[in-house]
Amino acid sequence: MKSSQFFLITSLGLSAAACSSGPPSNVESKPNIVFIMTDDHATQAISAYGSRLNKTPNIDELAEEGILFENAFVTNSISAPSRAVALTGKYSHLNGIKDNHDRFDSSQVTFPKLLRKNGYETAIVGKWHLKSQPTGFDYWNVLPGQGLYYNPEFIKMGKDTSYQGYVTNITTDLAIDWMESRKQDKPFMMMVHHKAPHRNWMPDTNYLEAYEDRKFPKPKSFYDDYEGREHLKNQKLTVAEHLDISWDFKVPCDTCPVKKVNRIPRKMYPKVMDRLTPDQRKAWNEAYKDEIEEFFSKNFTKEERVNWNYQRYIHDYLRTIISVDKSVGRIKKYLEENGLAENTLIVYTSDQGFFLGEHGLFDKRYMYEESLRTPLIMKYPAGMKQGAKSDALVQNIDFAPSFLDVAGIDVPKAMQGKSLTPLFTNPNATSWREAVYYKFYSEGWGVPRHRGVRTNDFKLINFDTDPASWELYNLNKDPLELKNLYGDSTYKQKIEELKEKMRQLEMKYRIPEK
Ligand code: SGN
Ligand code: CA
């Protein structure tokens, strides 16, 4: 693919001096790229996406100054696979990371390597999660595995190191320190990849009591009875049953029963708590006193307990997002104050979406909307519309081609996504993409392997159950995806059409049978 030399586009007539709040920058030079990715941040918890739960002023500001993608999807809704897709622009079977157990072959072509080869200085700070060491970076300082919220260890350019404090703030400090010390005469690409808001949702000491007086309403699909979708009765991801009293709800309890799925997390709880400094511990004990007391003093009915679980879950999840939003604000401010805002593409996204009680669930993995859909906001004053929304069907395979294209570098043919740069100036371009293809490779939690296609209006999913099962959703009539229409004869032709689409996409992306 020939690059569009996008970085030279000035047709929007936006001049650097007119838009930047800092010293004037040089729009003739290649743009910088700041790629912020969080872990498990659902669109339902971003006010720019219409959250009914929280406010995210800094993320919203990015959307006001750039483009918010309403229909951004992942190809395989889980961490390591999503990260490998972002780096390579290829589906899981080709980049080798089908699930979180796989190890990334770091000799592969990735967008950071290509940027570096073309004169960029590159860095990654925060979550990496690909087992092998990062390659293609001038600087890397990453969390081992999932990383820890408090006083975390990092691996800095191959060397074990540790920091005192809260992981989201530390990751932000590392990002800003690196921007300060980078070679000022080169364009840069920096990946700021946060651990938050990943399970077990440990908030910073400042925000331990945020939302304390709020009771959040459960989503409409919370009491989904799973009719017509038998496999959902076997998963182990319900808010009602599968979260742990200590690990997830922060109530120390040696005598409380432990579910099989929570044996390791329960053991982890005292370990993460032992890492807290006396001051952190004090704040923590103060903050959760009431919840702990309530849990032991009340004789909950089943329904009361479900409600309590939901509030505990959502409160801590949203608290970790306050720090994420502040981080976005700090990075944005740094770019503005240093005259970099105009010529920097800032991207805010997550490794996938997340269930915040929809279908009664937490976590991701499924092709249902809340998990498939990921937030995606981009801001690039020098070459993008401002405050626009795009309804184009875009995917995380598009990240690598987009970043290369923005930098004026040819996109390798082997990359399967397409550059989003045409959408920067024409966000609702018609005939952008008719359908996205999804494939999840099972790895526990009772979620079967599945694959499917999603168009603007419909979603067809094929679950690898015994016998195989299919689901069809009419997304306009049933956005909550509660009614499986696969057996409904009215949709016979639609199903054939979608199956054909799926076959075509499997050919196009060279998806193997198994
Ligand atoms: C951990 C979490 C799971 C989560 C996976 C994958 N359990 O195993 O809840 O689904 O990570 O998440 S915990 O006991 O560690 O909290 S992913 O985002 O990294 O794919
Ligand atoms: Ca994740």
Coordinates of C-alpha atoms and ligand atoms in Angstrom, one line a residue:
M1 CA 0.0 0.0 0.0
K2 CA 1.3 3.4 -0.9
S3 CA 1.4 5.8 2.0
S4 CA -0.8 8.9 1.7
Q5 CA 2.1 11.0 3.1
F6 CA -0.6 12.1 5.5
F7 CA 1.7 14.1 7.7
L8 CA 2.0 16.7 5.0
I9 CA -1.7 17.3 4.6
T10 CA -2.5 20.9 5.2
S11 CA -5.8 21.0 3.3
L12 CA -7.8 21.5 6.5
G13 CA -6.2 24.9 6.6
L14 CA -5.3 24.5 10.3
S15 CA -2.2 26.3 11.1
A16 CA 0.0 25.2 14.0
A17 CA 0.3 28.7 15.4
A18 CA -3.5 29.3 15.4
C19 CA -4.4 26.1 17.2
S20 CA -1.6 25.4 19.6
S21 CA -1.8 26.8 23.1
G22 CA 2.0 26.3 23.5
P23 CA 4.9 27.7 21.5
P24 CA 4.4 27.2 17.7
S25 CA 5.5 23.8 16.4
N26 CA 6.7 22.8 13.1
V27 CA 3.9 21.0 11.2
E28 CA 6.3 20.2 8.3
S29 CA 8.1 17.7 10.6
K30 CA 6.7 14.2 11.0
P31 CA 3.9 14.0 13.6
N32 CA 4.5 12.5 17.0
I33 CA 2.3 9.7 18.2
V34 CA 1.1 9.1 21.8
F35 CA -0.8 5.8 22.0
I36 CA -2.6 5.6 25.3
M37 CA -4.2 2.2 26.0
T38 CA -5.9 1.2 29.2
D39 CA -6.8 -2.3 30.2
D40 CA -10.5 -3.2 30.3
H41 CA -11.9 0.3 30.0
A42 CA -15.5 0.0 28.8
T43 CA -17.2 2.7 26.7
Q44 CA -20.0 2.6 29.3
A45 CA -17.6 4.2 31.7
I46 CA -16.6 7.2 29.6
S47 CA -18.8 10.3 29.6
A48 CA -18.0 11.1 26.0
Y49 CA -19.6 7.8 25.1
G50 CA -22.7 8.8 27.1
S51 CA -21.8 7.0 30.4
R52 CA -24.7 6.9 32.9
L53 CA -22.1 6.1 35.6
N54 CA -19.2 8.6 35.7
K55 CA -17.5 11.7 34.2
T56 CA -14.2 11.5 32.4
P57 CA -13.5 15.2 31.7
N58 CA -10.0 14.8 30.2
I59 CA -10.9 11.9 27.9
D60 CA -14.0 13.9 26.9
E61 CA -11.8 16.9 26.1
L62 CA -9.8 14.7 23.7
A63 CA -13.1 13.8 22.0
E64 CA -14.1 17.4 21.8
E65 CA -10.9 18.3 20.1
G66 CA -10.7 15.2 17.9
I67 CA -12.8 12.3 16.7
L68 CA -14.7 9.8 18.7
F69 CA -15.2 6.4 17.0
E70 CA -18.6 5.0 17.9
N71 CA -17.9 1.6 16.3
A72 CA -14.4 0.6 17.2
F73 CA -14.1 -3.2 17.8
V74 CA -11.4 -5.7 18.7
T75 CA -10.7 -8.9 16.8
N76 CA -10.3 -11.1 19.9
S77 CA -11.4 -9.6 23.1
I78 CA -8.6 -10.3 25.5
S79 CA -5.4 -8.6 26.6
A80 CA -2.3 -10.2 25.1
P81 CA -4.0 -11.0 21.7
S82 CA -5.3 -7.4 21.5
R83 CA -1.8 -6.0 22.2
A84 CA -0.2 -8.3 19.5
V85 CA -2.9 -7.2 17.0
A86 CA -2.2 -3.5 17.8
L87 CA 1.6 -4.0 17.2
T88 CA 1.4 -6.1 14.1
G89 CA -1.8 -5.1 12.4
K90 CA -2.6 -8.8 12.0
Y91 CA -5.1 -11.3 13.3
S92 CA -4.2 -13.6 16.2
H93 CA -3.5 -16.7 14.0
L94 CA -0.8 -14.8 12.1
N95 CA 0.8 -12.9 15.0
G96 CA 0.9 -16.0 17.1
I97 CA -1.0 -14.7 20.2
K98 CA -4.3 -16.4 20.4
D99 CA -4.7 -16.1 24.1
N100 CA -3.0 -14.8 27.2
H101 CA -0.8 -17.9 27.5
D102 CA 1.1 -17.4 24.3
R103 CA 4.5 -15.8 24.0
F104 CA 5.0 -13.0 21.4
D105 CA 7.6 -13.8 18.8
S106 CA 9.4 -10.5 19.0
S107 CA 11.3 -10.9 15.7
Q108 CA 8.0 -10.0 13.9
V109 CA 7.5 -6.8 12.0
T110 CA 5.7 -4.3 14.2
F111 CA 4.8 -0.7 13.8
P112 CA 7.2 0.6 16.5
K113 CA 10.1 -1.2 14.6
L114 CA 9.1 0.5 11.3
L115 CA 8.7 3.9 12.9
R116 CA 12.1 3.5 14.5
K117 CA 13.7 2.4 11.3
N118 CA 12.3 5.6 9.7
G119 CA 13.8 8.0 12.2
Y120 CA 11.4 7.9 15.1
E121 CA 12.4 7.6 18.7
T122 CA 10.1 5.0 20.3
A123 CA 9.1 4.1 23.8
I124 CA 6.6 2.0 25.8
V125 CA 5.8 2.4 29.5
G126 CA 3.3 0.3 31.5
K127 CA 1.6 -2.9 30.6
W128 CA 3.1 -5.1 27.9
H129 CA 1.8 -8.6 28.8
L130 CA 3.4 -10.4 25.9
K131 CA 5.9 -12.5 27.9
S132 CA 8.9 -11.9 25.6
Q133 CA 10.9 -8.7 26.0
P134 CA 9.7 -5.6 24.1
T135 CA 11.6 -5.0 20.8
G136 CA 11.5 -1.9 18.5
F137 CA 11.8 0.5 21.4
D138 CA 14.6 3.0 22.3
Y139 CA 13.2 3.0 25.8
W140 CA 10.9 0.5 27.5
N141 CA 9.9 0.2 31.1
V142 CA 7.1 -2.3 31.5
L143 CA 5.1 -4.2 34.2
P144 CA 5.9 -7.9 34.5
G145 CA 2.7 -9.8 33.5
Q146 CA -0.4 -8.1 34.8
G147 CA 1.6 -5.8 37.1
L148 CA 0.6 -4.6 40.5
Y149 CA -1.5 -1.5 41.5
Y150 CA 0.6 -0.5 44.5
N151 CA 4.4 -0.1 44.8
P152 CA 4.8 -2.1 41.5
E153 CA 7.8 -3.8 40.0
F154 CA 8.8 -2.8 36.5
I155 CA 11.3 -4.2 34.0
K156 CA 13.3 -1.3 32.8
M157 CA 15.2 -2.1 29.6
G158 CA 15.7 -5.7 30.9
K159 CA 16.5 -4.8 34.5
D160 CA 14.2 -5.4 37.4
T161 CA 13.3 -2.2 39.2
S162 CA 10.5 -1.1 41.5
Y163 CA 8.7 2.2 42.3
Q164 CA 6.8 3.3 45.3
G165 CA 3.3 4.7 44.7
Y166 CA 0.3 4.0 42.6
V167 CA 0.8 2.3 39.2
T168 CA -1.3 4.7 37.0
N169 CA 0.6 7.7 38.4
I170 CA 3.9 6.0 38.1
T171 CA 3.3 5.0 34.5
T172 CA 2.3 8.6 33.7
D173 CA 5.4 10.0 35.5
L174 CA 7.6 7.6 33.4
A175 CA 5.9 8.8 30.2
I176 CA 6.4 12.4 31.0
D177 CA 10.0 11.9 32.2
W178 CA 10.7 10.1 28.9
M179 CA 9.2 12.9 26.8
E180 CA 11.4 15.3 28.8
S181 CA 14.6 13.3 28.2
R182 CA 14.0 12.1 24.6
K183 CA 16.1 13.4 21.7
Q184 CA 14.4 16.7 20.9
D185 CA 15.3 16.6 17.2
K186 CA 13.5 13.4 16.3
P187 CA 9.7 12.7 16.0
F188 CA 8.6 10.3 18.7
M189 CA 6.1 7.5 19.3
M190 CA 5.2 6.7 22.9
M191 CA 2.9 3.9 24.1
V192 CA 1.5 4.7 27.5
H193 CA -0.2 1.4 28.4
H194 CA -2.0 1.4 31.8
K195 CA -2.8 -1.5 34.0
A196 CA -6.0 0.2 35.2
P197 CA -8.9 -0.4 35.3
H198 CA -8.1 -4.1 35.3
R199 CA -9.2 -6.5 38.0
N200 CA -8.8 -6.4 41.0
W201 CA -9.7 -2.7 40.7
M202 CA -7.5 -1.2 43.5
P203 CA -8.1 2.6 43.5
D204 CA -5.4 5.1 44.4
T205 CA -5.5 6.3 48.1
N206 CA -7.0 9.7 47.0
Y207 CA -10.0 8.1 45.4
L208 CA -10.8 5.2 47.8
E209 CA -13.9 6.9 48.9
A210 CA -15.0 8.5 45.6
Y211 CA -18.7 7.8 44.7
E212 CA -19.3 6.7 48.3
D213 CA -22.7 8.1 48.4
R214 CA -23.7 6.9 44.9
K215 CA -25.9 3.8 44.3
F216 CA -25.4 2.9 40.7
P217 CA -28.4 1.4 38.8
K218 CA -27.8 -2.0 37.3
P219 CA -27.8 -2.2 33.5
K220 CA -31.0 -3.2 31.8
S221 CA -29.7 -6.6 30.8
F222 CA -28.4 -7.5 34.2
Y223 CA -31.1 -10.2 34.8
D224 CA -30.7 -11.8 31.3
D225 CA -32.1 -15.3 31.7
Y226 CA -29.8 -16.6 28.9
E227 CA -32.8 -18.1 27.0
G228 CA -31.8 -19.4 23.6
R229 CA -28.1 -19.2 24.6
E230 CA -27.5 -22.2 26.7
H231 CA -23.7 -21.9 26.8
L232 CA -24.1 -18.7 28.8
K233 CA -25.3 -20.8 31.7
N234 CA -21.8 -22.4 32.0
Q235 CA -19.6 -19.3 32.2
K236 CA -17.9 -18.2 35.4
L237 CA -18.0 -14.5 35.0
T238 CA -21.1 -13.4 36.8
V239 CA -21.2 -10.4 39.3
A240 CA -23.6 -12.5 41.4
E241 CA -21.5 -15.6 41.8
H242 CA -17.9 -15.3 40.6
L243 CA -16.3 -12.3 42.2
D244 CA -14.2 -12.9 45.3
I245 CA -15.0 -11.4 48.7
S246 CA -11.4 -10.5 49.4
W247 CA -9.7 -10.1 46.1
D248 CA -12.5 -8.2 44.4
F249 CA -14.4 -6.7 47.3
K250 CA -11.5 -6.1 49.7
V251 CA -13.1 -7.8 52.7
P252 CA -10.5 -9.9 54.5
C253 CA -12.3 -13.2 55.4
D254 CA -10.4 -16.4 56.1
T255 CA -13.6 -18.3 56.7
C256 CA -15.5 -17.3 53.6
P257 CA -15.9 -20.0 51.0
V258 CA -13.6 -19.8 48.0
K259 CA -14.9 -20.6 44.5
K260 CA -12.6 -22.7 42.4
V261 CA -12.1 -19.8 40.0
N262 CA -10.9 -17.6 42.9
R263 CA -8.4 -19.8 44.6
I264 CA -5.4 -18.0 43.2
P265 CA -6.8 -14.5 43.6
R266 CA -7.8 -15.2 47.2
K267 CA -4.2 -16.2 48.0
M268 CA -3.0 -13.1 46.2
Y269 CA -5.0 -10.7 48.4
P270 CA -2.8 -10.8 51.5
K271 CA 0.2 -10.6 49.2
V272 CA -0.9 -7.3 47.5
M273 CA -2.0 -5.9 50.9
D274 CA 1.4 -6.7 52.4
R275 CA 3.1 -4.5 49.8
L276 CA 1.3 -1.4 51.1
T277 CA 3.3 1.2 53.1
P278 CA 1.9 2.0 56.5
D279 CA 0.3 5.2 55.2
Q280 CA -1.3 3.5 52.2
R281 CA -2.5 0.7 54.6
K282 CA -4.0 3.3 56.9
A283 CA -5.9 5.0 54.1
W284 CA -7.1 1.6 52.9
N285 CA -8.3 0.4 56.3
E286 CA -10.2 3.7 56.9
A287 CA -11.8 3.6 53.5
Y288 CA -13.2 0.1 53.6
K289 CA -14.1 0.0 57.2
D290 CA -17.8 0.5 56.6
E291 CA -18.1 -2.0 53.8
I292 CA -16.3 -4.6 55.9
E293 CA -18.6 -3.9 58.8
E294 CA -21.7 -4.0 56.6
F295 CA -20.7 -7.3 55.1
F296 CA -20.2 -9.0 58.5
S297 CA -23.1 -7.4 60.3
K298 CA -25.8 -7.9 57.7
N299 CA -27.6 -11.1 57.0
F300 CA -28.1 -10.5 53.3
T301 CA -30.9 -12.1 51.3
K302 CA -29.7 -13.5 48.0
E303 CA -30.9 -10.4 46.1
E304 CA -29.4 -8.0 48.7
R305 CA -26.1 -9.7 48.2
V306 CA -26.2 -9.4 44.5
N307 CA -26.9 -5.7 44.8
W308 CA -24.0 -5.3 47.3
N309 CA -21.7 -7.2 44.9
Y310 CA -22.7 -4.9 42.1
Q311 CA -22.1 -1.7 44.0
R312 CA -18.7 -2.9 45.4
Y313 CA -17.7 -3.9 41.8
I314 CA -18.7 -0.7 40.1
H315 CA -17.4 1.6 42.8
D316 CA -13.9 0.3 42.7
Y317 CA -13.9 0.0 38.9
L318 CA -14.9 3.6 38.5
R319 CA -12.4 4.8 41.2
T320 CA -9.5 3.4 39.2
I321 CA -10.8 5.3 36.1
I322 CA -10.5 8.6 37.9
S323 CA -6.7 8.1 37.9
V324 CA -6.7 7.1 34.3
D325 CA -8.6 10.2 33.3
K326 CA -6.2 12.4 35.3
S327 CA -3.3 10.7 33.5
V328 CA -4.8 11.6 30.1
G329 CA -5.1 15.2 31.4
R330 CA -1.4 15.3 32.5
I331 CA -0.1 14.0 29.2
K332 CA -2.3 16.3 27.2
K333 CA -1.1 19.3 29.3
Y334 CA 2.5 18.3 28.9
L335 CA 2.1 18.2 25.1
E336 CA 0.3 21.6 25.1
E337 CA 2.8 23.3 27.4
N338 CA 5.7 22.1 25.3
G339 CA 4.3 23.2 21.9
L340 CA 3.8 19.6 20.8
A341 CA 0.0 19.4 20.9
E342 CA -0.5 20.6 17.3
N343 CA 1.7 18.0 15.6
T344 CA 1.0 15.0 17.9
L345 CA -1.6 12.3 17.2
I346 CA -3.0 11.3 20.6
V347 CA -4.9 8.0 20.7
Y348 CA -7.0 6.9 23.6
T349 CA -8.2 3.3 23.6
S350 CA -8.5 0.1 25.7
D351 CA -7.3 -3.5 25.0
Q352 CA -11.0 -4.4 24.8
G353 CA -14.3 -3.5 26.2
F354 CA -15.8 -4.8 29.5
F355 CA -19.1 -5.9 30.9
L356 CA -20.3 -3.7 33.7
G357 CA -23.1 -6.0 34.7
E358 CA -24.6 -6.4 31.2
H359 CA -25.9 -10.0 30.9
G360 CA -25.1 -10.2 34.6
L361 CA -21.4 -10.3 33.8
F362 CA -18.0 -8.8 34.5
D363 CA -15.0 -9.3 32.3
K364 CA -14.9 -9.6 28.5
R365 CA -14.0 -12.4 26.0
Y366 CA -17.5 -12.6 24.4
M367 CA -18.4 -11.1 21.0
Y368 CA -21.4 -9.3 22.7
E369 CA -21.2 -5.5 22.3
E370 CA -19.9 -4.4 25.6
S371 CA -16.8 -6.6 25.2
L372 CA -16.3 -6.4 21.5
R373 CA -16.5 -2.6 21.4
T374 CA -13.6 -0.7 22.6
P375 CA -13.2 3.1 23.2
L376 CA -11.3 4.9 20.5
I377 CA -10.7 8.6 20.5
M378 CA -8.1 10.3 18.3
K379 CA -6.9 13.9 18.4
Y380 CA -4.6 15.3 15.7
P381 CA -5.1 19.1 15.3
A382 CA -2.8 19.4 12.3
G383 CA -4.8 17.0 10.2
M384 CA -8.2 16.0 11.6
K385 CA -11.7 17.3 12.1
Q386 CA -12.4 18.5 15.6
G387 CA -15.3 17.3 17.8
A388 CA -16.6 14.8 15.2
K389 CA -18.0 11.4 15.7
S390 CA -17.4 8.5 13.3
D391 CA -19.7 5.6 12.9
A392 CA -17.4 3.7 10.6
L393 CA -16.7 0.1 11.5
V394 CA -13.0 0.2 12.6
Q395 CA -10.9 -2.4 14.4
N396 CA -7.7 -2.7 16.3
I397 CA -6.0 -4.2 13.2
D398 CA -6.2 -0.7 11.8
F399 CA -3.9 0.9 14.5
A400 CA -0.6 -0.1 13.0
P401 CA -1.4 0.9 9.4
S402 CA -2.8 4.2 10.7
F403 CA 0.3 5.1 12.7
L404 CA 2.6 4.2 9.8
D405 CA 0.5 6.2 7.4
V406 CA 0.4 9.2 9.6
A407 CA 4.2 9.0 9.7
G408 CA 4.3 8.8 5.9
I409 CA 5.7 5.3 5.9
D410 CA 4.5 2.6 3.5
V411 CA 2.2 0.1 5.2
P412 CA 3.5 -3.5 4.6
K413 CA 1.1 -5.6 2.5
A414 CA 1.1 -8.3 5.2
M415 CA -0.7 -6.0 7.6
Q416 CA -4.4 -6.8 7.5
G417 CA -6.0 -3.5 8.7
K418 CA -6.4 -0.3 6.9
S419 CA -5.2 3.2 7.7
L420 CA -7.9 5.3 9.4
T421 CA -6.5 8.5 8.0
P422 CA -9.2 9.0 5.4
L423 CA -11.7 9.1 8.3
F424 CA -9.7 11.9 9.9
T425 CA -11.0 14.4 7.4
N426 CA -14.2 12.4 6.4
P427 CA -15.3 10.6 9.6
N428 CA -18.5 9.2 8.2
A429 CA -17.2 8.1 4.8
T430 CA -19.7 5.7 3.3
S431 CA -18.6 2.3 2.2
W432 CA -15.7 2.3 4.6
R433 CA -16.1 -1.3 5.7
E434 CA -19.3 -3.4 5.6
A435 CA -18.5 -5.9 8.4
V436 CA -15.9 -6.8 11.0
Y437 CA -14.7 -10.3 11.7
Y438 CA -14.2 -11.6 15.3
K439 CA -12.5 -14.8 16.5
F440 CA -12.1 -15.8 20.2
Y441 CA -9.9 -18.8 21.1
S442 CA -11.2 -20.3 24.4
E443 CA -9.0 -20.5 27.4
G444 CA -11.2 -21.2 30.4
W445 CA -13.8 -19.3 32.4
G446 CA -16.5 -21.4 30.6
V447 CA -16.5 -19.2 27.5
P448 CA -16.6 -21.3 24.4
R449 CA -14.5 -20.6 21.4
H450 CA -16.5 -18.5 18.9
R451 CA -16.3 -16.5 15.7
G452 CA -18.7 -14.1 14.0
V453 CA -19.4 -11.1 11.9
R454 CA -20.9 -7.7 12.9
T455 CA -22.3 -5.3 10.4
N456 CA -23.9 -1.9 11.1
D457 CA -27.2 -3.7 11.8
F458 CA -26.7 -7.3 12.6
K459 CA -24.4 -9.7 14.4
L460 CA -24.0 -13.4 13.7
I461 CA -22.0 -15.6 16.1
N462 CA -21.0 -19.2 15.8
F463 CA -20.1 -20.9 19.1
D464 CA -18.0 -23.9 19.1
T465 CA -20.3 -25.8 21.5
D466 CA -21.3 -29.4 21.2
P467 CA -23.4 -29.3 19.1
A468 CA -22.3 -26.0 17.5
S469 CA -24.7 -23.2 18.2
W470 CA -25.5 -20.0 16.3
E471 CA -26.8 -16.6 17.4
L472 CA -28.2 -13.8 15.4
Y473 CA -29.0 -10.3 16.8
N474 CA -30.8 -7.4 15.2
L475 CA -28.8 -4.6 16.7
N476 CA -31.3 -1.9 15.9
K477 CA -34.3 -3.7 17.4
D478 CA -32.4 -5.4 20.2
P479 CA -29.2 -3.5 21.1
L480 CA -29.0 -5.3 24.4
E481 CA -28.6 -8.6 22.5
L482 CA -31.2 -10.5 24.5
K483 CA -33.1 -12.2 21.7
N484 CA -31.3 -14.8 19.6
L485 CA -33.1 -14.7 16.3
Y486 CA -31.2 -17.6 14.7
G487 CA -34.2 -19.9 14.7
D488 CA -36.6 -17.3 13.3
S489 CA -37.5 -18.1 9.7
T490 CA -38.0 -14.4 8.9
Y491 CA -34.3 -14.0 9.0
K492 CA -33.4 -17.0 6.9
Q493 CA -32.0 -14.9 4.0
K494 CA -30.2 -12.5 6.3
I495 CA -28.5 -15.4 8.0
E496 CA -27.3 -16.8 4.6
E497 CA -26.0 -13.4 3.7
L498 CA -24.1 -13.0 6.9
K499 CA -22.7 -16.5 6.6
E500 CA -21.4 -15.7 3.2
K501 CA -19.9 -12.5 4.5
M502 CA -18.2 -14.5 7.2
R503 CA -16.8 -16.9 4.6
Q504 CA -15.5 -14.0 2.6
L505 CA -13.8 -12.4 5.6
E506 CA -12.3 -15.7 6.6
M507 CA -10.8 -16.0 3.1
K508 CA -9.6 -12.4 3.2
Y509 CA -7.9 -12.7 6.6
R510 CA -6.8 -16.3 5.9
I511 CA -8.5 -17.7 9.0
P512 CA -7.7 -21.4 9.5
E513 CA -10.5 -23.9 10.0
K514 CA -9.5 -24.6 13.6
Ligands
SGN1 C1 -6.7 -12.3 35.3 C2 -8.0 -11.8 36.0 C3 -9.2 -12.2 35.1 C4 -9.0 -11.6 33.7 C5 -7.7 -12.1 33.1 C6 -7.4 -11.6 31.8 N1 -8.1 -12.5 37.2 O1 -6.7 -13.6 35.2 O2 -10.3 -11.6 35.7 O3 -10.1 -12.0 32.9 O4 -6.7 -11.7 34.0 O5 -7.4 -10.2 31.7 S1 -7.4 -11.9 38.5 O6 -7.5 -12.9 39.5 O7 -6.0 -11.7 38.1 O8 -8.0 -10.7 38.9 S2 -6.6 -9.5 30.6 O9 -7.2 -8.2 30.4 O10 -5.3 -9.4 31.0 O11 -6.8 -10.3 29.4
CA2 CA -7.8 -6.3 29.2

